[in-house]
Amino acid sequence: MRRWICLALAVSFLWALPAVNADVNAQGIASGTGIGELGPDFSLPDTNGKQHSLSDYRGKYVVLEWLNHDCPFVRKHYDSGNMQSLQRKYTAQGVVWLSIVSSAPGKQGNFPPERAGELTRDKGAFPTAVLLDESGKVGRAYGSKTTPHMHILDPDGIRIYNGAIDDQPHGEIGPDTRNWVAQALDQVLDGRKVSTPATQPYGCSVKY
C-alpha cells in the first residue's frame, strides 16, 4: 500500500511540475508569481452559503490555500495534522486563512457544500472559511496549479508569498522540514520581510 501511495504522489508531482516561470528578476523572484502586486479581488461563497470578499479582510494578513481533500499531497498534510496546526496557530494571531476548492463539478475534490463542510469538521480543520470556486475563476486569477498551492497577502492586499507549503514534496513532514508558509508568516508578524517569497508549488493539479 505504501508503495502505491508513493507512486501516486510521484505521478501527481510530475503532473504539477511546470507551475512557475523560470525567469527571475534582479531580486531573484520568478516572474509570473505576482509577488509585489495587488492580489485579484474576489467574492466566493463558503460551505454555508455566506459570501466572502477578499476586500473584506483588508488590514489583515491573508493566507489562500488551494484545497482538494482527495489529493494525496493534501491528505499528507491533513492526516498528519500539519495543516490544521498551521491554521490554528496563525488564525489565533489574527491571520485570515481561506481554503479554496477550485475543482469543477464532476472532477476530483468537488463536493456539495454540505459535504465540504462535513469534511472540514471531520478533518478538524480550522480555516477562517472554506470557499467554493467551481468555475475556477479565482484559482486561475491567482495562477494556482496544484493542491496545496499557497499564497499570502499582506494587509494592503499585496501578494508576499506564492508557492509550496514546504520543501518536502516527496518525504514525510519532520523536524528538518522547512515550512515556507510558517516561515513567511513568522517573519512578517515579527516586522521582517519575507526572505523566500516564491517557491515551486507541488501537489496534484487543480482539477479545473
XYZ file of N, CA and C in Angstrom:
624
model
N 0.836 -1.211 0.000
C 0.000 0.000 0.000
C 0.865 1.254 0.000
N 1.937 1.215 0.844
C 2.808 2.389 0.929
C 3.437 2.716 -0.416
N 3.831 1.612 -1.173
C 4.452 1.834 -2.479
C 3.480 2.499 -3.437
N 2.204 2.097 -3.383
C 1.204 2.701 -4.275
C 0.970 4.158 -3.930
N 0.992 4.462 -2.619
C 0.807 5.863 -2.217
C 1.975 6.714 -2.717
N 3.207 6.177 -2.577
C 4.389 6.912 -3.055
C 4.324 7.120 -4.560
N 3.871 6.058 -5.294
C 3.760 6.177 -6.749
C 2.743 7.249 -7.122
N 1.606 7.269 -6.412
C 0.577 8.274 -6.695
C 1.115 9.671 -6.443
N 1.873 9.836 -5.374
C 2.459 11.139 -5.079
C 3.439 11.545 -6.169
N 4.255 10.599 -6.626
C 5.254 10.917 -7.638
C 4.598 11.311 -8.959
N 3.572 10.554 -9.373
C 2.881 10.866 -10.629
C 2.222 12.239 -10.556
N 1.567 12.503 -9.426
C 0.909 13.791 -9.265
C 1.925 14.915 -9.276
N 3.094 14.681 -8.662
C 4.124 15.708 -8.610
C 4.619 16.032 -10.010
N 4.869 14.985 -10.812
C 5.352 15.216 -12.169
C 4.328 15.980 -12.979
N 3.049 15.678 -12.771
C 1.981 16.367 -13.485
C 1.979 17.853 -13.152
N 2.392 18.166 -11.926
C 2.269 19.529 -11.438
C 3.531 20.360 -11.633
N 4.599 19.765 -12.168
C 5.880 20.454 -12.186
C 5.903 21.820 -12.844
N 5.371 22.004 -14.085
C 5.551 23.294 -14.746
C 4.617 24.357 -14.197
N 4.865 24.797 -12.961
C 3.939 25.703 -12.300
C 4.437 27.128 -12.225
N 5.737 27.372 -12.211
C 6.248 28.719 -12.060
C 7.250 29.004 -13.158
N 7.123 30.170 -13.777
C 8.041 30.570 -14.820
C 9.463 30.605 -14.282
N 10.404 30.109 -15.042
C 11.779 30.026 -14.561
C 12.497 31.363 -14.610
N 11.996 32.372 -15.373
C 12.649 33.664 -15.453
C 12.598 34.348 -14.098
N 13.677 34.992 -13.719
C 13.716 35.691 -12.441
C 14.154 37.126 -12.654
N 13.730 38.015 -11.740
C 14.122 39.412 -11.835
C 15.393 39.644 -11.038
N 15.774 40.931 -10.893
C 17.019 41.252 -10.209
C 17.008 40.831 -8.750
N 15.803 40.716 -8.172
C 15.692 40.286 -6.774
C 15.636 38.762 -6.643
N 15.753 38.085 -7.781
C 15.732 36.637 -7.738
C 14.345 36.046 -7.629
N 13.313 36.842 -7.900
C 11.938 36.363 -7.795
C 11.453 35.926 -9.173
N 10.888 34.739 -9.257
C 10.402 34.221 -10.536
C 9.294 35.100 -11.082
N 9.361 35.419 -12.372
C 8.307 36.206 -12.988
C 7.025 35.385 -13.043
N 5.914 36.089 -13.086
C 4.635 35.389 -13.154
C 4.124 34.943 -11.808
N 4.837 35.258 -10.714
C 4.386 34.834 -9.394
C 3.448 35.853 -8.759
N 3.433 37.089 -9.279
C 2.569 38.121 -8.713
C 3.115 38.735 -7.438
N 4.339 38.373 -7.048
C 4.907 38.921 -5.819
C 5.093 40.432 -5.964
N 4.632 41.165 -4.962
C 4.727 42.623 -5.006
C 3.560 43.282 -5.709
N 2.624 42.473 -6.195
C 1.463 43.002 -6.913
C 0.191 42.808 -6.085
N -0.802 43.664 -6.365
C -2.088 43.550 -5.680
C -2.763 42.237 -6.081
N -3.168 41.447 -5.106
C -3.850 40.197 -5.405
C -5.237 40.475 -5.970
N -5.668 39.724 -6.977
C -7.011 39.933 -7.550
C -8.100 39.785 -6.494
N -9.016 40.760 -6.463
C -10.125 40.669 -5.520
C -11.111 39.598 -6.011
N -11.872 39.061 -5.090
C -12.862 38.063 -5.466
C -13.947 38.001 -4.411
N -15.039 37.387 -4.776
C -16.119 37.112 -3.836
C -16.603 35.698 -4.105
N -16.554 34.858 -3.070
C -16.931 33.445 -3.215
C -17.810 33.021 -2.034
N -18.692 32.034 -2.245
C -19.483 31.510 -1.130
C -18.686 30.488 -0.328
N -18.961 30.438 0.972
C -18.372 29.370 1.776
C -19.326 28.173 1.796
N -19.012 27.165 2.590
C -19.809 25.937 2.596
C -21.194 26.131 3.217
N -21.396 27.292 3.879
C -22.718 27.612 4.431
C -23.474 28.613 3.570
N -22.899 28.970 2.415
C -23.558 29.898 1.510
C -23.241 31.366 1.768
N -22.434 31.662 2.773
C -22.077 33.050 3.077
C -21.008 33.538 2.106
N -21.194 34.743 1.584
C -20.216 35.306 0.652
C -19.036 35.912 1.406
N -17.848 35.672 0.873
C -16.628 36.267 1.424
C -15.915 36.997 0.292
N -15.653 38.291 0.502
C -14.862 39.061 -0.460
C -13.480 39.279 0.123
N -12.479 39.147 -0.724
C -11.114 39.363 -0.243
C -10.979 40.755 0.364
N -11.641 41.723 -0.237
C -11.535 43.107 0.247
C -12.095 43.265 1.666
N -12.947 42.308 2.103
C -13.466 42.357 3.472
C -12.349 42.217 4.494
N -11.253 41.623 4.069
C -10.180 41.303 5.005
C -8.985 42.242 4.871
N -9.196 43.362 4.159
C -8.112 44.337 4.045
C -7.716 44.800 5.452
N -6.413 44.912 5.677
C -5.917 45.268 7.012
C -5.391 44.058 7.775
N -5.567 42.853 7.177
C -5.071 41.641 7.832
C -4.220 40.836 6.847
N -3.325 40.048 7.393
C -2.632 39.086 6.548
C -3.619 37.981 6.170
N -3.568 37.563 4.905
C -4.498 36.546 4.407
C -3.708 35.411 3.753
N -4.013 34.197 4.175
C -3.456 33.000 3.536
C -4.529 32.407 2.632
N -4.167 32.122 1.386
C -5.042 31.410 0.463
C -4.438 30.017 0.237
N -5.216 28.999 0.573
C -4.755 27.603 0.453
C -5.643 26.887 -0.560
N -5.060 26.406 -1.660
C -5.880 25.635 -2.610
C -6.008 24.202 -2.106
N -7.264 23.713 -2.112
C -7.624 22.504 -1.367
C -8.336 21.484 -2.254
N -7.977 20.223 -2.058
C -8.680 19.088 -2.674
C -8.446 17.901 -1.739
N -9.442 17.535 -0.955
C -9.245 16.504 0.064
C -8.992 15.119 -0.523
N -9.209 14.931 -1.835
C -8.916 13.639 -2.450
C -7.489 13.562 -2.985
N -6.751 14.644 -2.883
C -5.371 14.674 -3.378
C -4.441 14.075 -2.332
N -3.584 13.111 -2.708
C -2.663 12.504 -1.733
C -1.760 13.510 -1.032
N -1.345 14.557 -1.745
C -0.481 15.567 -1.119
C -1.242 16.338 -0.038
N -2.497 16.646 -0.312
C -3.323 17.335 0.683
C -3.571 16.411 1.871
N -3.840 15.125 1.576
C -4.074 14.179 2.671
C -2.848 14.061 3.566
N -1.661 14.147 2.975
C -0.440 14.079 3.785
C -0.437 15.176 4.847
N -0.847 16.363 4.453
C -0.803 17.497 5.390
C -1.968 17.501 6.364
N -3.121 16.940 5.963
C -4.262 16.895 6.888
C -4.209 15.650 7.775
N -3.805 14.496 7.219
C -3.741 13.282 8.039
C -2.683 13.395 9.134
N -1.643 14.174 8.869
C -0.588 14.375 9.869
C -0.951 15.472 10.869
N -2.007 16.233 10.554
C -2.391 17.353 11.418
C -1.582 18.611 11.161
N -0.713 18.555 10.152
C 0.157 19.703 9.883
C -0.631 20.941 9.465
N -1.570 20.763 8.526
C -2.306 21.928 8.032
C -3.184 22.526 9.131
N -3.851 21.635 9.894
C -4.710 22.141 10.964
C -3.894 22.915 12.001
N -2.691 22.426 12.275
C -1.830 23.096 13.256
C -1.469 24.498 12.788
N -1.145 24.620 11.516
C -0.828 25.942 10.966
C -2.054 26.855 11.024
N -3.213 26.299 10.649
C -4.436 27.115 10.659
C -4.731 27.635 12.063
N -4.652 26.763 13.042
C -4.931 27.179 14.426
C -3.922 28.209 14.910
N -2.651 27.958 14.658
C -1.599 28.843 15.159
C -1.747 30.259 14.614
N -1.964 30.363 13.307
C -1.928 31.707 12.705
C -3.279 32.431 12.747
N -4.385 31.713 12.703
C -5.658 32.420 12.884
C -5.757 32.966 14.304
N -5.115 32.278 15.272
C -5.095 32.787 16.653
C -4.318 34.093 16.749
N -3.473 34.358 15.743
C -2.692 35.595 15.728
C -3.310 36.643 14.803
N -4.558 36.401 14.384
C -5.254 37.394 13.579
C -5.137 37.224 12.086
N -4.457 36.154 11.664
C -4.324 35.896 10.227
C -5.631 35.279 9.716
N -6.068 35.711 8.538
C -7.246 35.131 7.886
C -6.782 33.981 6.992
N -7.395 32.821 7.162
C -6.974 31.627 6.399
C -8.171 31.158 5.580
N -8.066 31.291 4.262
C -9.149 30.899 3.368
C -8.711 29.681 2.545
N -9.375 28.565 2.740
C -9.132 27.367 1.935
C -10.085 27.421 0.741
N -9.545 27.268 -0.459
C -10.350 27.449 -1.670
C -10.358 26.153 -2.483
N -11.559 25.692 -2.821
C -11.724 24.498 -3.652
C -12.101 24.962 -5.064
N -11.207 24.729 -6.025
C -11.468 25.139 -7.409
C -11.785 23.955 -8.306
N -12.033 22.777 -7.719
C -12.403 21.609 -8.529
C -13.756 21.857 -9.207
N -13.813 21.566 -10.496
C -15.048 21.760 -11.255
C -16.048 20.657 -10.916
N -17.337 20.898 -11.123
C -18.339 19.847 -10.889
C -17.994 18.581 -11.664
N -18.062 17.448 -10.989
C -17.745 16.167 -11.605
C -16.275 15.804 -11.555
N -15.443 16.731 -11.101
C -13.997 16.463 -11.022
C -13.610 16.111 -9.585
N -12.438 15.492 -9.459
C -11.946 15.101 -8.139
C -11.882 16.310 -7.200
N -12.373 16.121 -5.990
C -12.286 17.179 -4.980
C -13.482 18.100 -4.942
N -14.403 17.955 -5.916
C -15.615 18.783 -5.893
C -16.692 18.069 -5.088
N -17.196 18.755 -4.073
C -18.258 18.195 -3.234
C -19.361 19.225 -3.064
N -20.592 18.757 -2.829
C -21.645 19.711 -2.479
C -21.244 20.470 -1.220
N -21.783 21.676 -1.034
C -21.384 22.481 0.132
C -21.536 21.750 1.456
N -22.620 20.973 1.603
C -22.826 20.278 2.875
C -21.704 19.271 3.141
N -21.326 18.518 2.111
C -20.262 17.522 2.267
C -18.914 18.206 2.496
N -18.686 19.307 1.798
C -17.431 20.055 2.001
C -17.338 20.544 3.444
N -18.469 20.959 4.004
C -18.482 21.373 5.401
C -18.216 20.213 6.340
N -18.797 19.024 6.012
C -18.553 17.842 6.833
C -17.081 17.467 6.816
N -16.458 17.532 5.648
C -15.040 17.202 5.547
C -14.198 18.142 6.404
N -14.564 19.418 6.404
C -13.823 20.382 7.225
C -13.913 19.995 8.698
N -15.122 19.624 9.130
C -15.288 19.222 10.535
C -14.606 17.890 10.810
N -14.753 16.920 9.896
C -14.154 15.604 10.108
C -12.629 15.688 10.196
N -12.057 16.588 9.428
C -10.598 16.734 9.420
C -10.090 17.551 10.605
N -11.016 18.156 11.336
C -10.584 19.034 12.426
C -9.888 20.271 11.909
N -10.246 20.678 10.694
C -9.610 21.843 10.082
C -10.082 23.123 10.770
N -9.258 24.141 10.685
C -9.561 25.361 11.407
C -9.308 26.596 10.544
N -9.752 26.582 9.272
C -9.591 27.787 8.456
C -10.635 28.825 8.850
N -10.426 30.051 8.418
C -11.459 31.069 8.605
C -12.708 30.659 7.839
N -12.513 30.124 6.636
C -13.627 29.650 5.813
C -13.085 28.748 4.713
N -13.946 27.823 4.259
C -13.667 27.039 3.054
C -14.548 27.625 1.955
N -13.924 28.110 0.890
C -14.652 28.795 -0.177
C -14.747 27.897 -1.407
N -15.865 28.001 -2.110
C -16.137 27.143 -3.269
C -16.014 27.952 -4.553
N -15.120 27.523 -5.419
C -14.765 28.229 -6.659
C -14.955 27.269 -7.829
N -16.188 26.801 -8.031
C -16.446 25.757 -9.039
C -16.084 26.183 -10.451
N -16.192 27.479 -10.759
C -15.850 27.938 -12.108
C -14.345 27.988 -12.317
N -13.592 27.954 -11.230
C -12.134 28.044 -11.322
C -11.630 29.449 -11.601
N -12.515 30.427 -11.597
C -12.112 31.791 -11.957
C -11.066 32.348 -11.000
N -11.271 32.128 -9.709
C -10.327 32.667 -8.728
C -9.005 31.902 -8.776
N -9.106 30.579 -8.908
C -7.882 29.786 -8.995
C -7.014 30.211 -10.169
N -7.649 30.423 -11.302
C -6.884 30.840 -12.485
C -6.345 32.255 -12.313
N -7.118 33.131 -11.670
C -6.661 34.512 -11.469
C -5.387 34.548 -10.633
N -5.255 33.586 -9.719
C -4.052 33.524 -8.876
C -2.984 32.608 -9.465
N -3.279 31.978 -10.588
C -2.307 31.082 -11.201
C -2.070 29.824 -10.383
N -3.074 29.409 -9.629
C -2.920 28.224 -8.788
C -2.940 26.972 -9.647
N -1.900 26.156 -9.519
C -1.747 24.971 -10.353
C -1.866 23.669 -9.587
N -1.651 23.716 -8.281
C -1.596 22.479 -7.513
C -2.415 22.586 -6.234
N -2.680 21.409 -5.647
C -3.216 21.354 -4.284
C -2.235 20.550 -3.451
N -1.718 21.140 -2.356
C -1.942 22.530 -1.980
C -1.074 23.486 -2.806
N -1.551 24.711 -2.969
C -0.774 25.820 -3.533
C -1.093 26.993 -2.614
N -0.070 27.637 -2.086
C -0.253 28.608 -1.020
C 0.109 30.013 -1.493
N -0.712 30.978 -1.091
C -0.444 32.392 -1.365
C -0.646 33.141 -0.048
N 0.146 34.179 0.161
C -0.038 35.052 1.323
C -0.117 36.489 0.827
N -1.102 37.216 1.347
C -1.288 38.627 1.020
C -1.063 39.449 2.279
N -0.455 40.633 2.111
C -0.236 41.482 3.273
C -1.483 42.323 3.556
N -1.505 43.140 4.608
C -2.716 43.897 4.950
C -3.184 44.868 3.865
N -2.302 45.208 2.913
C -2.705 46.060 1.787
C -3.175 45.241 0.595
N -3.218 43.935 0.736
C -3.656 43.071 -0.364
C -2.561 42.736 -1.353
N -1.312 43.052 -0.995
C -0.172 42.766 -1.880
C 0.303 41.336 -1.642
N 0.540 40.632 -2.743
C 0.979 39.243 -2.601
C 2.443 39.204 -2.152
N 2.713 38.512 -1.044
C 4.067 38.453 -0.490
C 4.628 37.034 -0.474
N 3.795 36.036 -0.778
C 4.308 34.669 -0.924
C 3.442 33.922 -1.927
N 4.097 33.087 -2.740
C 3.412 32.259 -3.729
C 4.214 30.986 -3.908
N 3.626 29.838 -3.576
C 4.358 28.605 -3.823
C 3.926 27.431 -2.985
N 4.906 26.605 -2.658
C 4.665 25.350 -1.935
C 4.442 25.625 -0.457
N 3.865 24.638 0.205
C 3.708 24.767 1.656
C 5.040 24.523 2.356
N 5.860 23.605 1.787
C 7.147 23.313 2.432
C 8.116 22.767 1.403
N 9.249 22.288 1.894
C 10.296 21.795 0.994
C 10.346 20.271 0.943
N 9.217 19.617 1.242
C 9.193 18.147 1.278
C 8.145 17.588 0.315
N 8.347 17.715 -0.997
C 7.337 17.186 -1.926
C 7.213 15.669 -1.894
N 8.293 14.981 -1.523
C 8.261 13.515 -1.539
C 8.336 12.894 -0.151
N 8.945 13.595 0.777
C 9.215 12.985 2.074
C 8.140 13.244 3.109
N 8.366 12.662 4.269
C 7.479 12.873 5.393
C 7.779 14.218 6.039
N 6.800 14.755 6.738
C 6.993 16.001 7.459
C 7.743 15.682 8.748
N 8.854 16.350 8.956
C 9.664 16.056 10.132
C 10.323 17.294 10.682
N 11.204 17.103 11.666
C 11.828 18.266 12.317
C 12.708 19.078 11.389
N 13.194 18.457 10.295
C 14.054 19.200 9.371
C 13.279 19.842 8.227
N 11.971 19.647 8.208
C 11.153 20.230 7.146
C 11.123 21.751 7.270
N 11.353 22.419 6.164
C 11.234 23.881 6.154
C 9.860 24.242 5.616
N 9.013 24.769 6.466
C 7.665 25.160 6.052
C 7.712 26.606 5.584
N 7.537 26.792 4.292
C 7.681 28.130 3.712
C 6.584 29.080 4.189
N 5.392 28.573 4.383
C 4.277 29.421 4.815
C 4.501 29.903 6.247
N 4.877 28.977 7.125
C 5.144 29.357 8.516
C 6.302 30.336 8.585
N 7.331 30.071 7.791
C 8.481 30.969 7.804
C 8.078 32.383 7.389
N 7.297 32.479 6.304
C 6.881 33.795 5.809
C 6.003 34.514 6.833
N 5.046 33.788 7.421
C 4.159 34.429 8.395
C 4.918 34.852 9.651
N 5.819 34.003 10.122
C 6.606 34.376 11.306
C 7.419 35.638 11.034
N 7.965 35.722 9.840
C 8.789 36.884 9.512
C 7.955 38.165 9.469
N 6.836 38.156 8.762
C 6.068 39.407 8.641
C 5.384 39.778 9.956
N 4.966 38.781 10.737
C 4.345 39.089 12.031
C 5.370 39.625 13.020
N 6.662 39.379 12.707
C 7.762 39.900 13.524
C 8.315 41.197 12.942
N 7.633 41.729 11.911
C 8.051 43.003 11.326
C 9.163 42.907 10.310
N 9.456 41.675 9.848
C 10.523 41.496 8.869
C 9.942 41.212 7.486
N 10.814 41.257 6.476
C 10.399 40.923 5.124
C 10.462 39.410 4.924
N 9.674 38.944 3.969
C 9.691 37.514 3.637
C 10.991 37.211 2.899
N 11.776 36.299 3.444
C 13.083 36.007 2.851
C 12.975 35.114 1.614
N 11.933 34.294 1.555
C 11.726 33.413 0.389
C 10.301 33.629 -0.106
N 10.080 34.627 -0.986
C 8.713 34.960 -1.383
C 8.094 34.053 -2.445
N 8.894 33.247 -3.123
C 8.337 32.379 -4.165
C 9.081 31.059 -4.192
N 8.333 29.970 -4.241
C 8.925 28.642 -4.391
C 8.109 27.869 -5.422
N 8.630 26.717 -5.806
C 7.924 25.859 -6.760
C 6.822 25.099 -6.038
N 5.537 25.345 -6.348
C 4.487 24.568 -5.678
C 4.530 23.115 -6.129
N 4.074 22.242 -5.263
C 3.996 20.831 -5.620
C 2.647 20.276 -5.176
N 2.235 19.196 -5.786
C 0.978 18.554 -5.405
C 0.238 18.030 -6.613
N -1.051 17.777 -6.433
C -1.912 17.362 -7.543
C -2.277 18.591 -8.371
N -2.544 18.401 -9.641
C -3.022 19.520 -10.446
C -4.410 19.939 -9.947
N -4.678 21.251 -9.991
C -6.019 21.722 -9.656
C -6.972 21.199 -10.718
N -8.079 20.626 -10.316
C -8.992 19.967 -11.254
C -10.016 20.961 -11.809
N -9.507 21.908 -12.625
C -10.389 22.910 -13.238
C -11.346 22.240 -14.223
